[in-house]
Amino acid sequence: MNYQLITQKTAEGRNSYIQYIKLMLYKNRKDLFDLLDFDAEAPFMEPLLYTWFNAREKKISIEQILFGYIAPDKRPATIPVYPDNNGIIYLPGIGYYHTNITVGPVDYYGNPNSSAASLLVNGQAIEATFENIYLLNNTAIELCLHNNPLLNTLFEGNEDLAVEDTVSRHKQHLEKALAYIREFYPEFDALLHATIKRVVLFKSQHLRSFATILANGTAFFNVQDSHDEVFFCEDITHQCGHVIYYAVMFNKASFFSVPPETPIKQFNKRPGDGRTMLGAYYSLLPFLFSNANFYRLYEAGVFSDRQLHELLGRFPFCMRKFKVALEDFRSGEMLSEKGRSLWQEFEQAFNELDEKVSSFIYQYDSSNQGYDFSYENFLLLNPIDSSLAIK
């Protein structure tokens, strides 16, 4: 894969996105825009800004989102802030305030010492316990410790997503997977840190892991109790791969010869395929990243025993999905020259990797798998034995 090309396109898209957010903020809240450092990237890469601009209901205030990015000597004396249903008030770049108030607004009086800030309701001080944000080891990527009202609008239904319990159980698995990626897949690691600002761990029986432009810069991982760093090695590259792809494809229409929202079934002749052209094309780069990462980890001998068995189940599952995704665009009739050129990069990367691994990774039976890989299902058809593939 031409990582130099992807890095260049990611940087271009990222810069275009920052300019777009600056313009949106200038048009909507010039008073706040003027308080920010125009040359700093962090305020305009804050994922909740895009969420706020596109939300029908502004569940928290834009002042609450930006307060932590304003230099202390320029910060407003007080701003309105809003808690979640558990009384937790989140300010990006600052932290969490645990209160017994579940309905806002609350008047927030900042302090250079965040734990000494004051919170008032109707002029009366309320008790609040402060909790710092958490940055994942050796990164500037924030791990959400709690949900917040604005972010919660991106989830469907009223399911308890168990964010706190999932973080407690799986934080070490996530950090271990990130360390493996940093060591064995530095090309992806660099792209990851250029685009990902926040990750959310949750547990759901109905939702899948996802990324969305509506929280650009955030990856959402649906983590089950049995998952460990093998799961994260796939899901990080896949979900964060979507976020990287949002930057690469910032000018979406330029990749297609038809409107990006055209149903893909018009071309792949699968009546049940409900995706748009854009949605289908978005799957290509994440599959490339996941498969390349699996191969790096396999070559390095990172995993053994049960974890190696799981990797050797996930790897061909993702390779097969990558192949199907490539076939959707083989005719090229729906792509512009730019889109076809990128598709050819993906196909070449797939063919080169397939040639290296086809002798051993397709030995297992994946016929009982659904849309997402299930190691539990994989075990039913492929019990662990002493014949794990050897390089």
mmCIF file of C-alpha atoms in Angstrom, residues 1-389:
data_model
loop_
_atom_site.group_PDB
_atom_site.id
_atom_site.type_symbol
_atom_site.label_atom_id
_atom_site.label_comp_id
_atom_site.label_asym_id
_atom_site.label_seq_id
_atom_site.Cartn_x
_atom_site.Cartn_y
_atom_site.Cartn_z
ATOM 1 C CA MET A 1 0.000 0.000 0.000
ATOM 2 C CA ASN A 2 1.165 3.507 -0.797
ATOM 3 C CA TYR A 3 1.087 4.903 2.747
ATOM 4 C CA GLN A 4 2.707 8.124 1.594
ATOM 5 C CA LEU A 5 -0.356 8.789 -0.576
ATOM 6 C CA ILE A 6 -2.788 7.990 2.244
ATOM 7 C CA THR A 7 -0.802 10.181 4.656
ATOM 8 C CA GLN A 8 -0.837 13.066 2.181
ATOM 9 C CA LYS A 9 -4.576 12.757 1.506
ATOM 10 C CA THR A 10 -5.296 12.445 5.229
ATOM 11 C CA ALA A 11 -3.377 15.642 5.960
ATOM 12 C CA GLU A 12 -5.151 17.507 3.156
ATOM 13 C CA GLY A 13 -8.587 16.375 4.311
ATOM 14 C CA ARG A 14 -7.774 17.105 7.937
ATOM 15 C CA ASN A 15 -6.741 20.658 7.078
ATOM 16 C CA SER A 16 -9.891 21.155 5.003
ATOM 17 C CA TYR A 17 -12.002 19.899 7.893
ATOM 18 C CA ILE A 18 -10.332 22.324 10.328
ATOM 19 C CA GLN A 19 -11.026 25.237 7.979
ATOM 20 C CA TYR A 20 -14.655 24.109 7.685
ATOM 21 C CA ILE A 21 -15.095 24.007 11.475
ATOM 22 C CA LYS A 22 -13.442 27.412 11.843
ATOM 23 C CA LEU A 23 -15.894 28.871 9.349
ATOM 24 C CA MET A 24 -18.882 27.228 11.063
ATOM 25 C CA LEU A 25 -17.817 28.538 14.453
ATOM 26 C CA TYR A 26 -17.106 32.022 13.085
ATOM 27 C CA LYS A 27 -20.554 32.194 11.505
ATOM 28 C CA ASN A 28 -22.407 30.804 14.528
ATOM 29 C CA ARG A 29 -20.466 32.097 17.540
ATOM 30 C CA LYS A 30 -17.931 34.748 16.593
ATOM 31 C CA ASP A 31 -17.673 35.728 20.272
ATOM 32 C CA LEU A 32 -16.274 32.272 21.140
ATOM 33 C CA PHE A 33 -14.250 32.048 17.926
ATOM 34 C CA ASP A 34 -12.408 35.243 18.897
ATOM 35 C CA LEU A 35 -11.401 33.724 22.247
ATOM 36 C CA LEU A 36 -9.599 30.766 20.636
ATOM 37 C CA ASP A 37 -6.081 30.591 19.238
ATOM 38 C CA PHE A 38 -6.736 30.702 15.492
ATOM 39 C CA ASP A 39 -3.510 28.813 14.722
ATOM 40 C CA ALA A 40 -4.133 26.008 17.222
ATOM 41 C CA GLU A 41 -5.601 22.807 15.789
ATOM 42 C CA ALA A 42 -6.943 21.203 18.959
ATOM 43 C CA PRO A 43 -10.041 23.407 19.451
ATOM 44 C CA PHE A 44 -11.221 22.855 15.909
ATOM 45 C CA MET A 45 -10.529 19.114 16.010
ATOM 46 C CA GLU A 46 -12.754 18.716 19.083
ATOM 47 C CA PRO A 47 -15.182 15.954 17.993
ATOM 48 C CA LEU A 48 -18.184 17.310 19.900
ATOM 49 C CA LEU A 49 -18.149 20.538 17.882
ATOM 50 C CA TYR A 50 -19.317 18.787 14.724
ATOM 51 C CA THR A 51 -21.845 16.853 16.794
ATOM 52 C CA TRP A 52 -23.179 20.095 18.270
ATOM 53 C CA PHE A 53 -23.479 21.861 14.925
ATOM 54 C CA ASN A 54 -25.506 18.978 13.485
ATOM 55 C CA ALA A 55 -27.640 18.106 16.526
ATOM 56 C CA ARG A 56 -31.354 18.922 16.445
ATOM 57 C CA GLU A 57 -31.313 19.265 20.230
ATOM 58 C CA LYS A 58 -28.301 21.002 21.745
ATOM 59 C CA LYS A 59 -28.037 18.768 24.804
ATOM 60 C CA ILE A 60 -25.059 20.711 26.150
ATOM 61 C CA SER A 61 -23.867 24.251 25.489
ATOM 62 C CA ILE A 62 -21.175 25.115 22.968
ATOM 63 C CA GLU A 63 -19.483 27.094 25.760
ATOM 64 C CA GLN A 64 -19.215 23.821 27.685
ATOM 65 C CA ILE A 65 -17.520 22.183 24.693
ATOM 66 C CA LEU A 66 -14.982 24.966 24.090
ATOM 67 C CA PHE A 67 -14.227 26.290 27.583
ATOM 68 C CA GLY A 68 -11.208 24.027 28.087
ATOM 69 C CA TYR A 69 -9.639 25.193 24.814
ATOM 70 C CA ILE A 70 -9.709 28.890 25.730
ATOM 71 C CA ALA A 71 -6.596 30.313 27.396
ATOM 72 C CA PRO A 72 -7.306 30.749 31.130
ATOM 73 C CA ASP A 73 -6.918 34.536 30.995
ATOM 74 C CA LYS A 74 -9.547 34.757 28.223
ATOM 75 C CA ARG A 75 -12.140 32.385 29.627
ATOM 76 C CA PRO A 76 -15.611 33.723 30.429
ATOM 77 C CA ALA A 77 -16.217 34.168 34.135
ATOM 78 C CA THR A 78 -19.168 31.803 33.988
ATOM 79 C CA ILE A 79 -20.814 29.521 31.430
ATOM 80 C CA PRO A 80 -23.908 27.314 31.390
ATOM 81 C CA VAL A 81 -23.173 23.577 31.631
ATOM 82 C CA TYR A 82 -25.425 20.542 31.486
ATOM 83 C CA PRO A 83 -25.225 17.208 33.346
ATOM 84 C CA ASP A 84 -26.151 13.752 32.125
ATOM 85 C CA ASN A 85 -28.819 11.606 33.751
ATOM 86 C CA ASN A 86 -26.323 10.549 36.407
ATOM 87 C CA GLY A 87 -25.398 14.121 37.346
ATOM 88 C CA ILE A 88 -22.033 14.066 35.567
ATOM 89 C CA ILE A 89 -20.961 17.289 33.853
ATOM 90 C CA TYR A 90 -18.272 16.875 31.196
ATOM 91 C CA LEU A 91 -16.025 19.645 29.891
ATOM 92 C CA PRO A 92 -13.614 18.577 27.105
ATOM 93 C CA GLY A 93 -10.004 19.256 27.972
ATOM 94 C CA ILE A 94 -10.862 19.685 31.648
ATOM 95 C CA GLY A 95 -12.704 16.714 33.101
ATOM 96 C CA TYR A 96 -15.848 15.495 34.817
ATOM 97 C CA TYR A 97 -17.790 16.965 37.712
ATOM 98 C CA HIS A 98 -19.908 14.473 39.652
ATOM 99 C CA THR A 99 -22.975 16.146 41.135
ATOM 100 C CA ASN A 100 -26.462 15.216 42.313
ATOM 101 C CA ILE A 101 -28.022 17.526 39.700
ATOM 102 C CA THR A 102 -29.494 15.822 36.633
ATOM 103 C CA VAL A 103 -31.144 18.785 34.882
ATOM 104 C CA GLY A 104 -29.334 21.873 33.648
ATOM 105 C CA PRO A 105 -28.334 24.522 33.198
ATOM 106 C CA VAL A 106 -25.776 24.747 35.976
ATOM 107 C CA ASP A 107 -23.652 27.891 36.274
ATOM 108 C CA TYR A 108 -19.988 26.948 36.046
ATOM 109 C CA TYR A 109 -17.328 29.280 37.445
ATOM 110 C CA GLY A 110 -13.949 28.076 36.251
ATOM 111 C CA ASN A 111 -10.701 28.047 38.156
ATOM 112 C CA PRO A 112 -7.118 27.401 36.964
ATOM 113 C CA ASN A 113 -7.285 24.544 39.446
ATOM 114 C CA SER A 114 -10.181 22.645 37.877
ATOM 115 C CA SER A 115 -11.009 20.807 41.084
ATOM 116 C CA ALA A 116 -11.626 24.197 42.745
ATOM 117 C CA ALA A 117 -14.201 25.372 40.192
ATOM 118 C CA SER A 118 -17.613 26.412 41.518
ATOM 119 C CA LEU A 119 -20.983 25.148 40.298
ATOM 120 C CA LEU A 120 -24.187 26.968 41.194
ATOM 121 C CA VAL A 121 -27.905 26.387 40.631
ATOM 122 C CA ASN A 122 -30.156 29.401 41.188
ATOM 123 C CA GLY A 123 -27.273 31.145 42.882
ATOM 124 C CA GLN A 124 -26.700 28.314 45.353
ATOM 125 C CA ALA A 125 -23.440 26.350 45.310
ATOM 126 C CA ILE A 126 -23.792 22.620 44.753
ATOM 127 C CA GLU A 127 -21.423 19.862 45.778
ATOM 128 C CA ALA A 128 -19.240 18.452 43.023
ATOM 129 C CA THR A 129 -16.418 15.926 42.918
ATOM 130 C CA PHE A 130 -13.871 16.454 40.144
ATOM 131 C CA GLU A 131 -12.417 13.670 37.945
ATOM 132 C CA ASN A 132 -9.662 14.293 35.386
ATOM 133 C CA ILE A 133 -9.907 13.171 31.775
ATOM 134 C CA TYR A 134 -7.905 10.054 30.922
ATOM 135 C CA LEU A 135 -5.394 9.915 28.064
ATOM 136 C CA LEU A 136 -4.487 6.438 26.846
ATOM 137 C CA ASN A 137 -0.879 5.401 27.515
ATOM 138 C CA ASN A 138 1.692 7.132 25.278
ATOM 139 C CA THR A 139 -1.019 8.927 23.292
ATOM 140 C CA ALA A 140 -2.950 12.184 23.214
ATOM 141 C CA ILE A 141 -6.144 10.149 22.664
ATOM 142 C CA GLU A 142 -8.803 10.560 25.327
ATOM 143 C CA LEU A 143 -10.729 7.571 26.631
ATOM 144 C CA CYS A 144 -14.280 8.550 27.587
ATOM 145 C CA LEU A 145 -14.839 7.559 31.189
ATOM 146 C CA HIS A 146 -18.541 8.389 31.066
ATOM 147 C CA ASN A 147 -21.142 9.126 28.436
ATOM 148 C CA ASN A 148 -22.489 12.658 27.939
ATOM 149 C CA PRO A 149 -25.879 13.977 26.767
ATOM 150 C CA LEU A 150 -24.676 15.151 23.347
ATOM 151 C CA LEU A 151 -22.687 12.015 22.572
ATOM 152 C CA ASN A 152 -25.599 9.896 23.704
ATOM 153 C CA THR A 153 -27.698 11.236 20.810
ATOM 154 C CA LEU A 154 -25.533 9.134 18.461
ATOM 155 C CA PHE A 155 -26.724 5.880 20.039
ATOM 156 C CA GLU A 156 -30.078 4.374 19.110
ATOM 157 C CA GLY A 157 -32.554 3.120 21.668
ATOM 158 C CA ASN A 158 -32.542 3.324 25.456
ATOM 159 C CA GLU A 159 -30.135 0.472 26.161
ATOM 160 C CA ASP A 160 -27.781 0.786 29.138
ATOM 161 C CA LEU A 161 -24.413 0.946 27.395
ATOM 162 C CA ALA A 162 -22.406 0.268 30.575
ATOM 163 C CA VAL A 163 -19.642 2.702 29.601
ATOM 164 C CA GLU A 164 -18.023 2.823 33.057
ATOM 165 C CA ASP A 165 -18.014 -0.964 33.539
ATOM 166 C CA THR A 166 -16.688 -1.535 30.023
ATOM 167 C CA VAL A 167 -13.865 0.963 30.536
ATOM 168 C CA SER A 168 -12.911 -0.686 33.827
ATOM 169 C CA ARG A 169 -12.870 -4.165 32.303
ATOM 170 C CA HIS A 170 -11.182 -3.394 28.979
ATOM 171 C CA LYS A 171 -8.954 -0.325 29.301
ATOM 172 C CA GLN A 172 -5.821 -2.478 29.626
ATOM 173 C CA HIS A 173 -6.781 -4.562 26.573
ATOM 174 C CA LEU A 174 -7.223 -1.382 24.531
ATOM 175 C CA GLU A 175 -3.888 0.040 25.618
ATOM 176 C CA LYS A 176 -2.099 -3.230 24.954
ATOM 177 C CA ALA A 177 -3.502 -3.362 21.409
ATOM 178 C CA LEU A 178 -2.434 0.249 20.812
ATOM 179 C CA ALA A 179 1.072 -0.637 21.971
ATOM 180 C CA TYR A 180 1.206 -3.528 19.482
ATOM 181 C CA ILE A 181 0.049 -1.248 16.673
ATOM 182 C CA ARG A 182 2.607 1.380 17.630
ATOM 183 C CA GLU A 183 5.411 -1.197 17.501
ATOM 184 C CA PHE A 184 4.426 -3.305 14.493
ATOM 185 C CA TYR A 185 2.291 -1.016 12.339
ATOM 186 C CA PRO A 186 3.810 2.480 12.665
ATOM 187 C CA GLU A 187 2.317 3.686 9.366
ATOM 188 C CA PHE A 188 -1.178 3.243 10.757
ATOM 189 C CA ASP A 189 -0.166 4.551 14.184
ATOM 190 C CA ALA A 190 0.876 7.868 12.634
ATOM 191 C CA LEU A 191 -2.460 8.184 10.811
ATOM 192 C CA LEU A 192 -4.300 7.224 13.997
ATOM 193 C CA HIS A 193 -2.730 10.019 15.995
ATOM 194 C CA ALA A 194 -3.366 12.550 13.244
ATOM 195 C CA THR A 195 -7.111 11.931 13.254
ATOM 196 C CA ILE A 196 -8.374 10.214 16.437
ATOM 197 C CA LYS A 197 -8.992 12.413 19.454
ATOM 198 C CA ARG A 198 -11.359 10.307 21.549
ATOM 199 C CA VAL A 199 -12.574 6.713 21.921
ATOM 200 C CA VAL A 200 -15.705 5.357 23.541
ATOM 201 C CA LEU A 201 -16.044 1.832 24.949
ATOM 202 C CA PHE A 202 -19.551 0.515 25.409
ATOM 203 C CA LYS A 203 -21.376 -2.794 25.665
ATOM 204 C CA SER A 204 -24.468 -3.491 23.588
ATOM 205 C CA GLN A 205 -26.412 -6.489 22.385
ATOM 206 C CA HIS A 206 -27.970 -4.495 19.553
ATOM 207 C CA LEU A 207 -25.426 -1.938 18.325
ATOM 208 C CA ARG A 208 -22.188 -2.603 16.484
ATOM 209 C CA SER A 209 -18.909 -0.759 16.844
ATOM 210 C CA PHE A 210 -18.975 2.320 14.659
ATOM 211 C CA ALA A 211 -17.490 5.614 13.576
ATOM 212 C CA THR A 212 -19.517 8.563 12.362
ATOM 213 C CA ILE A 213 -18.722 11.889 10.787
ATOM 214 C CA LEU A 214 -21.193 13.328 13.311
ATOM 215 C CA ALA A 215 -18.498 12.837 15.955
ATOM 216 C CA ASN A 216 -15.517 13.154 13.645
ATOM 217 C CA GLY A 217 -12.368 12.149 15.495
ATOM 218 C CA THR A 218 -14.136 9.617 17.736
ATOM 219 C CA ALA A 219 -14.212 5.825 17.449
ATOM 220 C CA PHE A 220 -16.882 3.768 19.227
ATOM 221 C CA PHE A 221 -16.077 0.177 20.234
ATOM 222 C CA ASN A 222 -18.793 -2.284 21.262
ATOM 223 C CA VAL A 223 -16.853 -4.542 23.616
ATOM 224 C CA GLN A 224 -18.203 -7.783 25.038
ATOM 225 C CA ASP A 225 -16.919 -9.346 28.266
ATOM 226 C CA SER A 226 -14.919 -12.021 26.410
ATOM 227 C CA HIS A 227 -13.026 -9.559 24.213
ATOM 228 C CA ASP A 228 -9.358 -8.778 24.732
ATOM 229 C CA GLU A 229 -6.516 -7.169 22.788
ATOM 230 C CA VAL A 230 -7.058 -9.462 19.756
ATOM 231 C CA PHE A 231 -10.502 -7.910 19.295
ATOM 232 C CA PHE A 232 -9.073 -4.413 19.696
ATOM 233 C CA CYS A 233 -6.308 -5.052 17.168
ATOM 234 C CA GLU A 234 -9.070 -5.495 14.603
ATOM 235 C CA ASP A 235 -11.572 -2.926 15.820
ATOM 236 C CA ILE A 236 -9.038 -0.112 16.277
ATOM 237 C CA THR A 237 -7.797 -0.466 12.718
ATOM 238 C CA HIS A 238 -11.338 -0.796 11.376
ATOM 239 C CA GLN A 239 -13.252 1.930 13.240
ATOM 240 C CA CYS A 240 -10.340 4.361 13.346
ATOM 241 C CA GLY A 241 -9.750 3.446 9.716
ATOM 242 C CA HIS A 242 -13.180 4.920 8.973
ATOM 243 C CA VAL A 243 -12.179 8.172 10.675
ATOM 244 C CA ILE A 244 -8.940 8.313 8.670
ATOM 245 C CA TYR A 245 -10.991 7.647 5.542
ATOM 246 C CA TYR A 246 -13.274 10.604 6.352
ATOM 247 C CA ALA A 247 -10.184 12.796 5.994
ATOM 248 C CA VAL A 248 -8.922 11.043 2.842
ATOM 249 C CA MET A 249 -12.378 11.443 1.260
ATOM 250 C CA PHE A 250 -13.200 14.900 2.603
ATOM 251 C CA ASN A 251 -14.273 15.915 -0.911
ATOM 252 C CA LYS A 252 -16.547 12.889 -1.249
ATOM 253 C CA ALA A 253 -18.164 13.674 -4.574
ATOM 254 C CA SER A 254 -14.791 13.818 -6.349
ATOM 255 C CA PHE A 255 -14.390 10.025 -5.985
ATOM 256 C CA PHE A 256 -17.576 9.156 -7.878
ATOM 257 C CA SER A 257 -19.079 9.571 -11.325
ATOM 258 C CA VAL A 258 -22.566 9.359 -9.792
ATOM 259 C CA PRO A 259 -24.036 11.064 -6.682
ATOM 260 C CA PRO A 260 -22.394 9.472 -3.575
ATOM 261 C CA GLU A 261 -25.833 8.687 -2.109
ATOM 262 C CA THR A 262 -26.746 6.489 -5.104
ATOM 263 C CA PRO A 263 -27.798 3.000 -3.876
ATOM 264 C CA ILE A 264 -24.979 0.497 -4.463
ATOM 265 C CA LYS A 265 -27.545 -2.158 -5.437
ATOM 266 C CA GLN A 266 -27.962 -0.375 -8.752
ATOM 267 C CA PHE A 267 -24.478 -1.598 -9.623
ATOM 268 C CA ASN A 268 -23.767 -4.755 -7.589
ATOM 269 C CA LYS A 269 -27.206 -6.228 -8.406
ATOM 270 C CA ARG A 270 -27.853 -7.315 -4.804
ATOM 271 C CA PRO A 271 -31.443 -6.189 -4.078
ATOM 272 C CA GLY A 272 -31.063 -6.510 -0.322
ATOM 273 C CA ASP A 273 -28.010 -4.251 -0.099
ATOM 274 C CA GLY A 274 -29.235 -1.053 1.544
ATOM 275 C CA ARG A 275 -25.929 0.834 1.449
ATOM 276 C CA THR A 276 -25.201 3.933 -0.556
ATOM 277 C CA MET A 277 -22.264 4.165 -2.943
ATOM 278 C CA LEU A 278 -20.431 6.229 -0.352
ATOM 279 C CA GLY A 279 -21.180 3.814 2.484
ATOM 280 C CA ALA A 280 -19.890 0.855 0.478
ATOM 281 C CA TYR A 281 -16.734 2.673 -0.613
ATOM 282 C CA TYR A 282 -16.059 3.712 2.988
ATOM 283 C CA SER A 283 -15.486 0.030 3.877
ATOM 284 C CA LEU A 284 -12.384 -0.437 1.714
ATOM 285 C CA LEU A 285 -9.624 1.353 3.602
ATOM 286 C CA PRO A 286 -10.639 -0.010 7.044
ATOM 287 C CA PHE A 287 -10.456 -3.586 5.701
ATOM 288 C CA LEU A 288 -7.024 -2.870 4.268
ATOM 289 C CA PHE A 289 -5.784 -1.563 7.620
ATOM 290 C CA SER A 290 -7.223 -4.484 9.613
ATOM 291 C CA ASN A 291 -5.747 -7.129 7.347
ATOM 292 C CA ALA A 292 -2.349 -5.476 7.135
ATOM 293 C CA ASN A 293 -2.276 -5.256 10.925
ATOM 294 C CA PHE A 294 -3.213 -8.932 11.334
ATOM 295 C CA TYR A 295 -0.358 -9.921 9.037
ATOM 296 C CA ARG A 296 2.164 -7.744 10.895
ATOM 297 C CA LEU A 297 1.121 -9.255 14.233
ATOM 298 C CA TYR A 298 1.176 -12.792 12.865
ATOM 299 C CA GLU A 299 4.633 -12.312 11.374
ATOM 300 C CA ALA A 300 5.900 -10.859 14.644
ATOM 301 C CA GLY A 301 4.585 -13.838 16.630
ATOM 302 C CA VAL A 302 2.761 -11.537 19.046
ATOM 303 C CA PHE A 303 0.006 -14.026 19.877
ATOM 304 C CA SER A 304 0.003 -17.709 20.784
ATOM 305 C CA ASP A 305 -2.433 -20.438 21.807
ATOM 306 C CA ARG A 306 -6.022 -19.193 22.131
ATOM 307 C CA GLN A 307 -5.219 -15.653 20.978
ATOM 308 C CA LEU A 308 -3.397 -16.927 17.884
ATOM 309 C CA HIS A 309 -6.361 -19.173 17.156
ATOM 310 C CA GLU A 310 -8.692 -16.173 17.329
ATOM 311 C CA LEU A 311 -6.425 -14.075 15.116
ATOM 312 C CA LEU A 312 -6.379 -16.878 12.533
ATOM 313 C CA GLY A 313 -10.180 -16.810 12.593
ATOM 314 C CA ARG A 314 -10.548 -13.055 12.312
ATOM 315 C CA PHE A 315 -7.880 -12.654 9.620
ATOM 316 C CA PRO A 316 -9.506 -14.709 6.807
ATOM 317 C CA PHE A 317 -12.943 -13.425 7.811
ATOM 318 C CA CYS A 318 -11.743 -9.864 7.152
ATOM 319 C CA MET A 319 -9.863 -10.869 4.012
ATOM 320 C CA ARG A 320 -13.018 -12.387 2.518
ATOM 321 C CA LYS A 321 -15.038 -9.277 3.381
ATOM 322 C CA PHE A 322 -12.353 -7.090 1.828
ATOM 323 C CA LYS A 323 -12.519 -9.127 -1.372
ATOM 324 C CA VAL A 324 -16.310 -8.816 -1.572
ATOM 325 C CA ALA A 325 -16.082 -5.067 -0.912
ATOM 326 C CA LEU A 326 -13.572 -4.685 -3.738
ATOM 327 C CA GLU A 327 -15.822 -6.589 -6.139
ATOM 328 C CA ASP A 328 -18.623 -4.059 -5.611
ATOM 329 C CA PHE A 329 -16.518 -1.511 -7.516
ATOM 330 C CA ARG A 330 -14.717 -3.706 -10.036
ATOM 331 C CA SER A 331 -16.580 -2.305 -13.047
ATOM 332 C CA GLY A 332 -15.416 1.176 -12.065
ATOM 333 C CA GLU A 333 -18.376 2.743 -13.850
ATOM 334 C CA MET A 334 -19.582 4.492 -10.707
ATOM 335 C CA LEU A 335 -16.144 5.897 -9.845
ATOM 336 C CA SER A 336 -14.289 8.954 -11.073
ATOM 337 C CA GLU A 337 -10.702 8.630 -12.234
ATOM 338 C CA LYS A 338 -9.657 9.596 -8.715
ATOM 339 C CA GLY A 339 -11.904 6.929 -7.200
ATOM 340 C CA ARG A 340 -10.704 4.228 -9.609
ATOM 341 C CA SER A 341 -7.081 5.072 -8.895
ATOM 342 C CA LEU A 342 -7.612 4.649 -5.156
ATOM 343 C CA TRP A 343 -9.578 1.417 -5.723
ATOM 344 C CA GLN A 344 -6.631 0.049 -7.714
ATOM 345 C CA GLU A 345 -4.329 0.818 -4.780
ATOM 346 C CA PHE A 346 -6.639 -1.192 -2.539
ATOM 347 C CA GLU A 347 -6.858 -4.131 -4.934
ATOM 348 C CA GLN A 348 -3.093 -4.271 -5.334
ATOM 349 C CA ALA A 349 -2.661 -4.250 -1.558
ATOM 350 C CA PHE A 350 -5.214 -7.074 -1.225
ATOM 351 C CA ASN A 351 -3.561 -9.202 -3.934
ATOM 352 C CA GLU A 352 -0.087 -8.760 -2.477
ATOM 353 C CA LEU A 353 -1.262 -9.776 0.979
ATOM 354 C CA ASP A 354 -3.433 -12.623 -0.293
ATOM 355 C CA GLU A 355 -0.448 -14.120 -2.083
ATOM 356 C CA LYS A 356 1.505 -14.132 1.180
ATOM 357 C CA VAL A 357 -1.182 -15.698 3.365
ATOM 358 C CA SER A 358 -3.438 -17.821 1.158
ATOM 359 C CA SER A 359 -1.483 -20.994 1.923
ATOM 360 C CA PHE A 360 -2.508 -20.995 5.580
ATOM 361 C CA ILE A 361 -5.256 -18.548 6.626
ATOM 362 C CA TYR A 362 -8.160 -20.063 4.694
ATOM 363 C CA GLN A 363 -7.940 -23.458 6.398
ATOM 364 C CA TYR A 364 -10.742 -22.717 8.891
ATOM 365 C CA ASP A 365 -14.511 -22.930 8.478
ATOM 366 C CA SER A 366 -16.279 -19.552 8.790
ATOM 367 C CA SER A 367 -19.656 -20.640 7.466
ATOM 368 C CA ASN A 368 -21.501 -19.877 10.727
ATOM 369 C CA GLN A 369 -20.348 -16.267 11.014
ATOM 370 C CA GLY A 370 -22.711 -13.288 10.885
ATOM 371 C CA TYR A 371 -21.924 -9.706 9.884
ATOM 372 C CA ASP A 372 -19.384 -9.336 12.710
ATOM 373 C CA PHE A 373 -16.867 -12.007 13.626
ATOM 374 C CA SER A 374 -17.785 -14.131 16.652
ATOM 375 C CA TYR A 375 -15.000 -16.163 18.216
ATOM 376 C CA GLU A 376 -17.616 -18.198 20.084
ATOM 377 C CA ASN A 377 -19.150 -19.253 16.745
ATOM 378 C CA PHE A 378 -15.704 -19.856 15.291
ATOM 379 C CA LEU A 379 -14.879 -22.296 18.116
ATOM 380 C CA LEU A 380 -17.964 -24.375 17.342
ATOM 381 C CA LEU A 381 -16.568 -25.310 13.923
ATOM 382 C CA ASN A 382 -12.857 -24.935 14.659
ATOM 383 C CA PRO A 383 -11.848 -26.339 18.067
ATOM 384 C CA ILE A 384 -8.413 -25.407 19.326
ATOM 385 C CA ASP A 385 -5.915 -28.202 18.807
ATOM 386 C CA SER A 386 -2.172 -28.599 18.405
ATOM 387 C CA SER A 387 -2.265 -27.888 14.686
ATOM 388 C CA LEU A 388 -2.303 -24.106 14.859
ATOM 389 C CA ALA A 389 -0.767 -22.735 11.673
#
